[in-house]
JSON list of C-alpha atoms in Angstrom, two decimals:
[
{"chain": "Z", "resi": 1, "resn": "UNK", "atom": "CA", "xyz": [15.25, 7.75, 28.85]},
{"chain": "Z", "resi": 2, "resn": "UNK", "atom": "CA", "xyz": [13.09, 7.40, 25.97]},
{"chain": "Z", "resi": 3, "resn": "UNK", "atom": "CA", "xyz": [9.85, 8.00, 25.38]},
{"chain": "Z", "resi": 4, "resn": "UNK", "atom": "CA", "xyz": [8.60, 4.42, 25.31]},
{"chain": "Z", "resi": 5, "resn": "UNK", "atom": "CA", "xyz": [11.17, 4.11, 29.31]},
{"chain": "Z", "resi": 6, "resn": "UNK", "atom": "CA", "xyz": [9.00, 7.63, 30.52]},
{"chain": "Z", "resi": 7, "resn": "UNK", "atom": "CA", "xyz": [5.29, 8.11, 31.86]},
{"chain": "Z", "resi": 8, "resn": "UNK", "atom": "CA", "xyz": [2.58, 7.98, 30.28]},
{"chain": "Z", "resi": 9, "resn": "UNK", "atom": "CA", "xyz": [3.88, 5.28, 28.24]},
{"chain": "Z", "resi": 10, "resn": "UNK", "atom": "CA", "xyz": [5.43, 2.68, 30.57]},
{"chain": "Z", "resi": 11, "resn": "UNK", "atom": "CA", "xyz": [2.69, 2.28, 32.80]},
{"chain": "Z", "resi": 12, "resn": "UNK", "atom": "CA", "xyz": [0.30, 2.23, 29.70]},
{"chain": "Z", "resi": 13, "resn": "UNK", "atom": "CA", "xyz": [2.01, -0.32, 28.44]},
{"chain": "Z", "resi": 14, "resn": "UNK", "atom": "CA", "xyz": [2.83, -2.76, 31.53]},
{"chain": "Z", "resi": 15, "resn": "UNK", "atom": "CA", "xyz": [-0.91, -2.55, 31.90]},
{"chain": "Z", "resi": 16, "resn": "UNK", "atom": "CA", "xyz": [-2.23, -3.74, 28.58]},
{"chain": "Z", "resi": 17, "resn": "UNK", "atom": "CA", "xyz": [0.31, -6.03, 28.60]},
{"chain": "Z", "resi": 18, "resn": "UNK", "atom": "CA", "xyz": [-1.18, -7.45, 32.70]},
{"chain": "Z", "resi": 19, "resn": "UNK", "atom": "CA", "xyz": [-4.46, -7.42, 30.58]},
{"chain": "Z", "resi": 20, "resn": "UNK", "atom": "CA", "xyz": [-3.50, -9.29, 27.81]},
{"chain": "Z", "resi": 21, "resn": "UNK", "atom": "CA", "xyz": [-2.05, -12.08, 30.05]},
{"chain": "Z", "resi": 22, "resn": "UNK", "atom": "CA", "xyz": [-5.16, -11.97, 32.46]},
{"chain": "Z", "resi": 23, "resn": "UNK", "atom": "CA", "xyz": [-7.11, -12.24, 29.14]},
{"chain": "Z", "resi": 24, "resn": "UNK", "atom": "CA", "xyz": [-6.46, -14.88, 26.71]},
{"chain": "Z", "resi": 25, "resn": "UNK", "atom": "CA", "xyz": [-8.94, -16.23, 24.18]},
{"chain": "Z", "resi": 26, "resn": "UNK", "atom": "CA", "xyz": [-8.23, -19.82, 25.57]},
{"chain": "Z", "resi": 27, "resn": "UNK", "atom": "CA", "xyz": [-9.14, -18.82, 28.99]},
{"chain": "Z", "resi": 28, "resn": "UNK", "atom": "CA", "xyz": [-12.56, -18.99, 27.21]},
{"chain": "Z", "resi": 29, "resn": "UNK", "atom": "CA", "xyz": [-13.95, -22.39, 26.95]},
{"chain": "Z", "resi": 30, "resn": "UNK", "atom": "CA", "xyz": [-15.70, -22.24, 23.39]},
{"chain": "Z", "resi": 31, "resn": "UNK", "atom": "CA", "xyz": [-12.22, -21.07, 22.22]},
{"chain": "Z", "resi": 32, "resn": "UNK", "atom": "CA", "xyz": [-10.44, -24.03, 24.63]},
{"chain": "Z", "resi": 33, "resn": "UNK", "atom": "CA", "xyz": [-11.99, -26.38, 22.79]},
{"chain": "Z", "resi": 34, "resn": "UNK", "atom": "CA", "xyz": [-10.68, -26.50, 19.52]},
{"chain": "Z", "resi": 35, "resn": "UNK", "atom": "CA", "xyz": [-8.88, -28.68, 18.32]},
{"chain": "Z", "resi": 36, "resn": "UNK", "atom": "CA", "xyz": [-5.76, -27.53, 17.24]},
{"chain": "Z", "resi": 37, "resn": "UNK", "atom": "CA", "xyz": [-5.97, -29.10, 13.62]},
{"chain": "Z", "resi": 38, "resn": "UNK", "atom": "CA", "xyz": [-9.43, -26.60, 13.32]},
{"chain": "Z", "resi": 39, "resn": "UNK", "atom": "CA", "xyz": [-7.03, -23.66, 14.69]},
{"chain": "Z", "resi": 40, "resn": "UNK", "atom": "CA", "xyz": [-4.46, -24.39, 11.83]},
{"chain": "Z", "resi": 41, "resn": "UNK", "atom": "CA", "xyz": [-7.68, -24.85, 9.57]},
{"chain": "Z", "resi": 42, "resn": "UNK", "atom": "CA", "xyz": [-8.59, -21.07, 10.84]},
{"chain": "Z", "resi": 43, "resn": "UNK", "atom": "CA", "xyz": [-5.53, -19.63, 10.94]},
{"chain": "Z", "resi": 44, "resn": "UNK", "atom": "CA", "xyz": [-4.75, -19.90, 7.41]},
{"chain": "Z", "resi": 45, "resn": "UNK", "atom": "CA", "xyz": [-7.73, -19.76, 5.96]},
{"chain": "Z", "resi": 46, "resn": "UNK", "atom": "CA", "xyz": [-8.17, -17.11, 3.38]},
{"chain": "Z", "resi": 47, "resn": "UNK", "atom": "CA", "xyz": [-12.24, -17.26, 3.06]},
{"chain": "Z", "resi": 48, "resn": "UNK", "atom": "CA", "xyz": [-13.21, -16.73, 7.13]},
{"chain": "Z", "resi": 49, "resn": "UNK", "atom": "CA", "xyz": [-10.65, -14.44, 8.82]},
{"chain": "Z", "resi": 50, "resn": "UNK", "atom": "CA", "xyz": [-13.24, -12.31, 9.42]},
{"chain": "Z", "resi": 51, "resn": "UNK", "atom": "CA", "xyz": [-15.48, -14.29, 11.33]},
{"chain": "Z", "resi": 52, "resn": "UNK", "atom": "CA", "xyz": [-12.77, -15.60, 12.93]},
{"chain": "Z", "resi": 53, "resn": "UNK", "atom": "CA", "xyz": [-11.52, -12.75, 14.11]},
{"chain": "Z", "resi": 54, "resn": "UNK", "atom": "CA", "xyz": [-14.36, -10.83, 14.68]},
{"chain": "Z", "resi": 55, "resn": "UNK", "atom": "CA", "xyz": [-15.05, -13.81, 17.53]},
{"chain": "Z", "resi": 56, "resn": "UNK", "atom": "CA", "xyz": [-11.84, -13.09, 18.82]},
{"chain": "Z", "resi": 57, "resn": "UNK", "atom": "CA", "xyz": [-13.02, -9.16, 19.23]},
{"chain": "Z", "resi": 58, "resn": "UNK", "atom": "CA", "xyz": [-13.21, -8.46, 22.71]},
{"chain": "Z", "resi": 59, "resn": "UNK", "atom": "CA", "xyz": [-9.63, -9.76, 22.79]},
{"chain": "Z", "resi": 60, "resn": "UNK", "atom": "CA", "xyz": [-6.24, -7.60, 22.51]},
{"chain": "Z", "resi": 61, "resn": "UNK", "atom": "CA", "xyz": [-4.25, -10.42, 20.65]},
{"chain": "Z", "resi": 62, "resn": "UNK", "atom": "CA", "xyz": [-1.59, -8.60, 21.66]},
{"chain": "Z", "resi": 63, "resn": "UNK", "atom": "CA", "xyz": [2.62, -8.98, 20.85]},
{"chain": "Z", "resi": 64, "resn": "UNK", "atom": "CA", "xyz": [4.55, -10.87, 23.25]},
{"chain": "Z", "resi": 65, "resn": "UNK", "atom": "CA", "xyz": [6.95, -8.56, 25.29]},
{"chain": "Z", "resi": 66, "resn": "UNK", "atom": "CA", "xyz": [9.94, -8.92, 23.69]},
{"chain": "Z", "resi": 67, "resn": "UNK", "atom": "CA", "xyz": [8.32, -8.40, 20.04]},
{"chain": "Z", "resi": 68, "resn": "UNK", "atom": "CA", "xyz": [7.43, -5.54, 21.37]},
{"chain": "Z", "resi": 69, "resn": "UNK", "atom": "CA", "xyz": [10.60, -4.26, 22.59]},
{"chain": "Z", "resi": 70, "resn": "UNK", "atom": "CA", "xyz": [11.88, -5.39, 19.33]},
{"chain": "Z", "resi": 71, "resn": "UNK", "atom": "CA", "xyz": [10.06, -3.03, 17.17]},
{"chain": "Z", "resi": 72, "resn": "UNK", "atom": "CA", "xyz": [10.80, -0.06, 19.21]},
{"chain": "Z", "resi": 73, "resn": "UNK", "atom": "CA", "xyz": [14.56, -0.85, 18.70]},
{"chain": "Z", "resi": 74, "resn": "UNK", "atom": "CA", "xyz": [14.28, -1.88, 15.06]},
{"chain": "Z", "resi": 75, "resn": "UNK", "atom": "CA", "xyz": [12.40, 0.61, 14.37]},
{"chain": "Z", "resi": 76, "resn": "UNK", "atom": "CA", "xyz": [14.45, 3.04, 16.14]},
{"chain": "Z", "resi": 77, "resn": "UNK", "atom": "CA", "xyz": [17.56, 2.31, 15.53]},
{"chain": "Z", "resi": 78, "resn": "UNK", "atom": "CA", "xyz": [17.20, 2.51, 11.54]},
{"chain": "Z", "resi": 79, "resn": "UNK", "atom": "CA", "xyz": [15.35, 5.68, 11.91]},
{"chain": "Z", "resi": 80, "resn": "UNK", "atom": "CA", "xyz": [12.02, 4.49, 10.52]},
{"chain": "Z", "resi": 81, "resn": "UNK", "atom": "CA", "xyz": [10.18, 7.69, 9.72]},
{"chain": "Z", "resi": 82, "resn": "UNK", "atom": "CA", "xyz": [7.51, 5.74, 7.51]},
{"chain": "Z", "resi": 83, "resn": "UNK", "atom": "CA", "xyz": [6.16, 2.83, 9.33]},
{"chain": "Z", "resi": 84, "resn": "UNK", "atom": "CA", "xyz": [2.74, 0.23, 7.47]},
{"chain": "Z", "resi": 85, "resn": "UNK", "atom": "CA", "xyz": [1.13, -2.11, 10.33]},
{"chain": "Z", "resi": 86, "resn": "UNK", "atom": "CA", "xyz": [-1.05, -4.71, 9.42]},
{"chain": "Z", "resi": 87, "resn": "UNK", "atom": "CA", "xyz": [-3.45, -5.81, 12.45]},
{"chain": "Z", "resi": 88, "resn": "UNK", "atom": "CA", "xyz": [-4.03, -2.78, 14.72]},
{"chain": "Z", "resi": 89, "resn": "UNK", "atom": "CA", "xyz": [-6.03, -5.02, 17.96]},
{"chain": "Z", "resi": 90, "resn": "UNK", "atom": "CA", "xyz": [-5.68, -2.86, 21.59]},
{"chain": "Z", "resi": 91, "resn": "UNK", "atom": "CA", "xyz": [-3.01, -1.11, 19.71]},
{"chain": "Z", "resi": 92, "resn": "UNK", "atom": "CA", "xyz": [0.15, -2.69, 22.32]},
{"chain": "Z", "resi": 93, "resn": "UNK", "atom": "CA", "xyz": [2.43, -2.75, 18.88]},
{"chain": "Z", "resi": 94, "resn": "UNK", "atom": "CA", "xyz": [1.24, 0.42, 17.41]},
{"chain": "Z", "resi": 95, "resn": "UNK", "atom": "CA", "xyz": [2.71, 2.17, 20.98]},
{"chain": "Z", "resi": 96, "resn": "UNK", "atom": "CA", "xyz": [5.91, 0.84, 20.64]},
{"chain": "Z", "resi": 97, "resn": "UNK", "atom": "CA", "xyz": [6.42, 1.80, 16.99]},
{"chain": "Z", "resi": 98, "resn": "UNK", "atom": "CA", "xyz": [5.07, 5.34, 17.95]},
{"chain": "Z", "resi": 99, "resn": "UNK", "atom": "CA", "xyz": [7.71, 5.46, 20.16]},
{"chain": "Z", "resi": 100, "resn": "UNK", "atom": "CA", "xyz": [10.37, 4.70, 17.61]},
{"chain": "Z", "resi": 101, "resn": "UNK", "atom": "CA", "xyz": [8.85, 7.59, 15.43]},
{"chain": "Z", "resi": 102, "resn": "UNK", "atom": "CA", "xyz": [8.97, 10.60, 18.49]},
{"chain": "Z", "resi": 103, "resn": "UNK", "atom": "CA", "xyz": [11.74, 9.26, 19.69]},
{"chain": "Z", "resi": 104, "resn": "UNK", "atom": "CA", "xyz": [12.89, 9.61, 15.82]},
{"chain": "Z", "resi": 105, "resn": "UNK", "atom": "CA", "xyz": [11.62, 13.01, 15.45]},
{"chain": "Z", "resi": 106, "resn": "UNK", "atom": "CA", "xyz": [8.43, 12.20, 14.20]},
{"chain": "Z", "resi": 107, "resn": "UNK", "atom": "CA", "xyz": [7.15, 10.09, 10.89]},
{"chain": "Z", "resi": 108, "resn": "UNK", "atom": "CA", "xyz": [2.95, 8.57, 9.84]},
{"chain": "Z", "resi": 109, "resn": "UNK", "atom": "CA", "xyz": [2.89, 5.02, 10.95]},
{"chain": "Z", "resi": 110, "resn": "UNK", "atom": "CA", "xyz": [-0.45, 4.02, 8.73]},
{"chain": "Z", "resi": 111, "resn": "UNK", "atom": "CA", "xyz": [-1.94, 0.76, 11.17]},
{"chain": "Z", "resi": 112, "resn": "UNK", "atom": "CA", "xyz": [-5.47, -0.97, 10.32]},
{"chain": "Z", "resi": 113, "resn": "UNK", "atom": "CA", "xyz": [-7.90, -3.09, 11.60]},
{"chain": "Z", "resi": 114, "resn": "UNK", "atom": "CA", "xyz": [-11.55, -4.40, 10.82]},
{"chain": "Z", "resi": 115, "resn": "UNK", "atom": "CA", "xyz": [-12.95, -4.84, 14.02]},
{"chain": "Z", "resi": 116, "resn": "UNK", "atom": "CA", "xyz": [-14.47, -1.38, 14.87]},
{"chain": "Z", "resi": 117, "resn": "UNK", "atom": "CA", "xyz": [-14.75, -1.43, 18.64]},
{"chain": "Z", "resi": 118, "resn": "UNK", "atom": "CA", "xyz": [-10.97, -2.66, 18.65]},
{"chain": "Z", "resi": 119, "resn": "UNK", "atom": "CA", "xyz": [-10.38, 0.71, 16.44]},
{"chain": "Z", "resi": 120, "resn": "UNK", "atom": "CA", "xyz": [-11.53, 2.62, 19.31]},
{"chain": "Z", "resi": 121, "resn": "UNK", "atom": "CA", "xyz": [-10.07, 0.83, 22.55]},
{"chain": "Z", "resi": 122, "resn": "UNK", "atom": "CA", "xyz": [-6.72, 1.34, 20.03]},
{"chain": "Z", "resi": 123, "resn": "UNK", "atom": "CA", "xyz": [-7.26, 5.21, 19.43]},
{"chain": "Z", "resi": 124, "resn": "UNK", "atom": "CA", "xyz": [-8.12, 5.54, 23.68]},
{"chain": "Z", "resi": 125, "resn": "UNK", "atom": "CA", "xyz": [-4.68, 3.46, 24.28]},
{"chain": "Z", "resi": 126, "resn": "UNK", "atom": "CA", "xyz": [-3.21, 6.07, 21.59]},
{"chain": "Z", "resi": 127, "resn": "UNK", "atom": "CA", "xyz": [-4.48, 9.08, 23.15]},
{"chain": "Z", "resi": 128, "resn": "UNK", "atom": "CA", "xyz": [-3.76, 8.00, 26.83]},
{"chain": "Z", "resi": 129, "resn": "UNK", "atom": "CA", "xyz": [0.36, 7.32, 25.76]},
{"chain": "Z", "resi": 130, "resn": "UNK", "atom": "CA", "xyz": [0.56, 10.65, 23.50]},
{"chain": "Z", "resi": 131, "resn": "UNK", "atom": "CA", "xyz": [1.36, 9.81, 20.25]},
{"chain": "Z", "resi": 132, "resn": "UNK", "atom": "CA", "xyz": [-2.02, 9.41, 18.88]},
{"chain": "Z", "resi": 133, "resn": "UNK", "atom": "CA", "xyz": [-0.51, 12.22, 16.10]},
{"chain": "Z", "resi": 134, "resn": "UNK", "atom": "CA", "xyz": [2.00, 10.05, 15.01]},
{"chain": "Z", "resi": 135, "resn": "UNK", "atom": "CA", "xyz": [-0.41, 6.87, 14.70]},
{"chain": "Z", "resi": 136, "resn": "UNK", "atom": "CA", "xyz": [-3.92, 6.88, 10.80]},
{"chain": "Z", "resi": 137, "resn": "UNK", "atom": "CA", "xyz": [-5.55, 4.12, 11.87]},
{"chain": "Z", "resi": 138, "resn": "UNK", "atom": "CA", "xyz": [-7.95, 2.96, 8.86]},
{"chain": "Z", "resi": 139, "resn": "UNK", "atom": "CA", "xyz": [-10.94, 0.90, 9.58]},
{"chain": "Z", "resi": 140, "resn": "UNK", "atom": "CA", "xyz": [-12.01, -1.83, 7.06]},
{"chain": "Z", "resi": 141, "resn": "UNK", "atom": "CA", "xyz": [-10.37, -5.25, 5.54]},
{"chain": "Z", "resi": 142, "resn": "UNK", "atom": "CA", "xyz": [-6.27, -4.74, 4.83]},
{"chain": "Z", "resi": 143, "resn": "UNK", "atom": "CA", "xyz": [-6.84, -5.97, 1.53]},
{"chain": "Z", "resi": 144, "resn": "UNK", "atom": "CA", "xyz": [-8.28, -1.82, 0.37]},
{"chain": "Z", "resi": 145, "resn": "UNK", "atom": "CA", "xyz": [-7.60, 0.09, 3.87]},
{"chain": "Z", "resi": 146, "resn": "UNK", "atom": "CA", "xyz": [-3.72, -1.68, 2.15]},
{"chain": "Z", "resi": 147, "resn": "UNK", "atom": "CA", "xyz": [-4.00, -0.96, -1.16]},
{"chain": "Z", "resi": 148, "resn": "UNK", "atom": "CA", "xyz": [-4.44, 3.37, -1.64]},
{"chain": "Z", "resi": 149, "resn": "UNK", "atom": "CA", "xyz": [-1.99, 6.30, -0.43]},
{"chain": "Z", "resi": 150, "resn": "UNK", "atom": "CA", "xyz": [0.41, 4.36, 1.25]},
{"chain": "Z", "resi": 151, "resn": "UNK", "atom": "CA", "xyz": [4.02, 6.57, 1.65]},
{"chain": "Z", "resi": 152, "resn": "UNK", "atom": "CA", "xyz": [6.45, 5.96, -1.41]},
{"chain": "Z", "resi": 153, "resn": "UNK", "atom": "CA", "xyz": [9.32, 4.92, 0.59]},
{"chain": "Z", "resi": 154, "resn": "UNK", "atom": "CA", "xyz": [8.45, 2.74, 3.47]},
{"chain": "Z", "resi": 155, "resn": "UNK", "atom": "CA", "xyz": [11.02, 1.53, 6.54]},
{"chain": "Z", "resi": 156, "resn": "UNK", "atom": "CA", "xyz": [9.39, -0.86, 8.27]},
{"chain": "Z", "resi": 157, "resn": "UNK", "atom": "CA", "xyz": [6.53, -2.90, 7.80]},
{"chain": "Z", "resi": 158, "resn": "UNK", "atom": "CA", "xyz": [4.46, -5.06, 10.47]},
{"chain": "Z", "resi": 159, "resn": "UNK", "atom": "CA", "xyz": [2.87, -7.96, 9.60]},
{"chain": "Z", "resi": 160, "resn": "UNK", "atom": "CA", "xyz": [0.30, -9.15, 12.61]},
{"chain": "Z", "resi": 161, "resn": "UNK", "atom": "CA", "xyz": [-3.46, -9.46, 11.52]},
{"chain": "Z", "resi": 162, "resn": "UNK", "atom": "CA", "xyz": [-5.42, -12.71, 9.39]},
{"chain": "Z", "resi": 163, "resn": "UNK", "atom": "CA", "xyz": [-2.02, -14.74, 9.09]},
{"chain": "Z", "resi": 164, "resn": "UNK", "atom": "CA", "xyz": [-3.19, -16.26, 5.97]},
{"chain": "Z", "resi": 165, "resn": "UNK", "atom": "CA", "xyz": [-2.95, -12.69, 4.08]},
{"chain": "Z", "resi": 166, "resn": "UNK", "atom": "CA", "xyz": [0.03, -12.00, 4.97]},
{"chain": "Z", "resi": 167, "resn": "UNK", "atom": "CA", "xyz": [1.36, -12.37, 1.02]},
{"chain": "Z", "resi": 168, "resn": "UNK", "atom": "CA", "xyz": [-1.91, -10.28, -0.05]},
{"chain": "Z", "resi": 169, "resn": "UNK", "atom": "CA", "xyz": [-0.86, -7.81, 2.31]},
{"chain": "Z", "resi": 170, "resn": "UNK", "atom": "CA", "xyz": [3.21, -8.17, 1.24]},
{"chain": "Z", "resi": 171, "resn": "UNK", "atom": "CA", "xyz": [1.84, -7.62, -2.27]},
{"chain": "Z", "resi": 172, "resn": "UNK", "atom": "CA", "xyz": [0.34, -4.52, -1.58]},
{"chain": "Z", "resi": 173, "resn": "UNK", "atom": "CA", "xyz": [3.22, -3.25, -0.12]},
{"chain": "Z", "resi": 174, "resn": "UNK", "atom": "CA", "xyz": [5.93, -4.40, -1.93]},
{"chain": "Z", "resi": 175, "resn": "UNK", "atom": "CA", "xyz": [6.83, -1.96, -4.49]},
{"chain": "Z", "resi": 176, "resn": "UNK", "atom": "CA", "xyz": [6.92, 1.02, -1.70]},
{"chain": "Z", "resi": 177, "resn": "UNK", "atom": "CA", "xyz": [9.85, -0.77, 0.53]},
{"chain": "Z", "resi": 178, "resn": "UNK", "atom": "CA", "xyz": [13.28, 0.77, 0.91]},
{"chain": "Z", "resi": 179, "resn": "UNK", "atom": "CA", "xyz": [16.43, -1.35, 0.71]},
{"chain": "Z", "resi": 180, "resn": "UNK", "atom": "CA", "xyz": [17.43, -1.82, 4.38]},
{"chain": "Z", "resi": 181, "resn": "UNK", "atom": "CA", "xyz": [13.55, -1.57, 5.28]},
{"chain": "Z", "resi": 182, "resn": "UNK", "atom": "CA", "xyz": [12.91, -4.95, 8.34]},
{"chain": "Z", "resi": 183, "resn": "UNK", "atom": "CA", "xyz": [9.63, -6.93, 7.79]},
{"chain": "Z", "resi": 184, "resn": "UNK", "atom": "CA", "xyz": [8.67, -8.58, 11.23]},
{"chain": "Z", "resi": 185, "resn": "UNK", "atom": "CA", "xyz": [5.71, -11.07, 10.69]},
{"chain": "Z", "resi": 186, "resn": "UNK", "atom": "CA", "xyz": [3.88, -12.65, 14.30]},
{"chain": "Z", "resi": 187, "resn": "UNK", "atom": "CA", "xyz": [3.17, -15.60, 14.28]},
{"chain": "Z", "resi": 188, "resn": "UNK", "atom": "CA", "xyz": [4.45, -16.71, 10.72]},
{"chain": "Z", "resi": 189, "resn": "UNK", "atom": "CA", "xyz": [4.57, -20.72, 11.04]},
{"chain": "Z", "resi": 190, "resn": "UNK", "atom": "CA", "xyz": [1.02, -20.29, 9.45]},
{"chain": "Z", "resi": 191, "resn": "UNK", "atom": "CA", "xyz": [1.04, -18.47, 6.83]},
{"chain": "Z", "resi": 192, "resn": "UNK", "atom": "CA", "xyz": [3.89, -21.31, 4.36]},
{"chain": "Z", "resi": 193, "resn": "UNK", "atom": "CA", "xyz": [3.62, -19.66, 1.26]},
{"chain": "Z", "resi": 194, "resn": "UNK", "atom": "CA", "xyz": [4.21, -16.83, 3.22]},
{"chain": "Z", "resi": 195, "resn": "UNK", "atom": "CA", "xyz": [7.83, -17.34, 5.09]},
{"chain": "Z", "resi": 196, "resn": "UNK", "atom": "CA", "xyz": [8.14, -19.33, 2.22]},
{"chain": "Z", "resi": 197, "resn": "UNK", "atom": "CA", "xyz": [8.37, -16.54, -0.37]},
{"chain": "Z", "resi": 198, "resn": "UNK", "atom": "CA", "xyz": [10.49, -14.75, 2.04]},
{"chain": "Z", "resi": 199, "resn": "UNK", "atom": "CA", "xyz": [12.97, -17.47, 2.64]},
{"chain": "Z", "resi": 200, "resn": "UNK", "atom": "CA", "xyz": [13.79, -17.99, -1.18]},
{"chain": "Z", "resi": 201, "resn": "UNK", "atom": "CA", "xyz": [16.89, -17.03, -1.32]},
{"chain": "Z", "resi": 202, "resn": "UNK", "atom": "CA", "xyz": [16.33, -14.84, -4.98]},
{"chain": "Z", "resi": 203, "resn": "UNK", "atom": "CA", "xyz": [13.65, -13.44, -3.46]},
{"chain": "Z", "resi": 204, "resn": "UNK", "atom": "CA", "xyz": [14.60, -9.97, -2.32]},
{"chain": "Z", "resi": 205, "resn": "UNK", "atom": "CA", "xyz": [14.78, -10.82, 1.39]},
{"chain": "Z", "resi": 206, "resn": "UNK", "atom": "CA", "xyz": [17.10, -12.27, 3.72]},
{"chain": "Z", "resi": 207, "resn": "UNK", "atom": "CA", "xyz": [15.54, -13.85, 6.10]},
{"chain": "Z", "resi": 208, "resn": "UNK", "atom": "CA", "xyz": [14.99, -15.12, 10.09]},
{"chain": "Z", "resi": 209, "resn": "UNK", "atom": "CA", "xyz": [12.68, -16.99, 12.11]},
{"chain": "Z", "resi": 210, "resn": "UNK", "atom": "CA", "xyz": [13.31, -14.70, 15.86]},
{"chain": "Z", "resi": 211, "resn": "UNK", "atom": "CA", "xyz": [12.34, -16.48, 18.92]},
{"chain": "Z", "resi": 212, "resn": "UNK", "atom": "CA", "xyz": [9.40, -18.89, 18.71]},
{"chain": "Z", "resi": 213, "resn": "UNK", "atom": "CA", "xyz": [7.04, -17.36, 16.78]},
{"chain": "Z", "resi": 214, "resn": "UNK", "atom": "CA", "xyz": [8.33, -14.17, 14.82]},
{"chain": "Z", "resi": 215, "resn": "UNK", "atom": "CA", "xyz": [9.79, -13.95, 11.10]},
{"chain": "Z", "resi": 216, "resn": "UNK", "atom": "CA", "xyz": [12.39, -11.04, 10.51]},
{"chain": "Z", "resi": 217, "resn": "UNK", "atom": "CA", "xyz": [12.62, -9.90, 7.31]},
{"chain": "Z", "resi": 218, "resn": "UNK", "atom": "CA", "xyz": [14.87, -7.26, 5.29]},
{"chain": "Z", "resi": 219, "resn": "UNK", "atom": "CA", "xyz": [14.07, -6.34, 1.61]},
{"chain": "Z", "resi": 220, "resn": "UNK", "atom": "CA", "xyz": [17.76, -5.63, -0.26]},
{"chain": "Z", "resi": 221, "resn": "UNK", "atom": "CA", "xyz": [16.20, -6.40, -3.35]}
]
């Protein structure tokens, strides 16, 4: 048994995934009416992301169940002690990462979210899962919150916030990534600049697409 598969975390995660499946933003007529071209433009905008994601404040925007399991396995198997997450939302991915830290014997997970209502929901979920003591939630724009007071060595980085900002967030964290550190970028197809960077042969990373919506990279430089 692991923290991830034991009560209370297992039941909590199952419930949160069920709620996320039932509460997709695309079930809202206002979002369902957005054309594919406009959706792509908004996802890739470096100037409209706060307004766009602010309109999604009531939606979990969760990773998939498979990605959640992948996060736990990567953090657990690498013995991660210091993790950074961009995009907390309701804390589903945060719960998986914090569970790995618990099973690794402890550590620190820094996660950031600019929407106050989501910060409150995530904090409640992390407390209910019994892992809040491992997590520091930084409220505000990640371009500022992840620009200061990071661990000297970071074992794993999860990118799951505004896709257009993936290169800028990597800029702030890259110097702290230890050799062998994993970077998991959800929906990275919406950030072509990021993909070009981590896939560049001499860019300091090994990188492969994983499943339909994740780019998995390892720091080698």
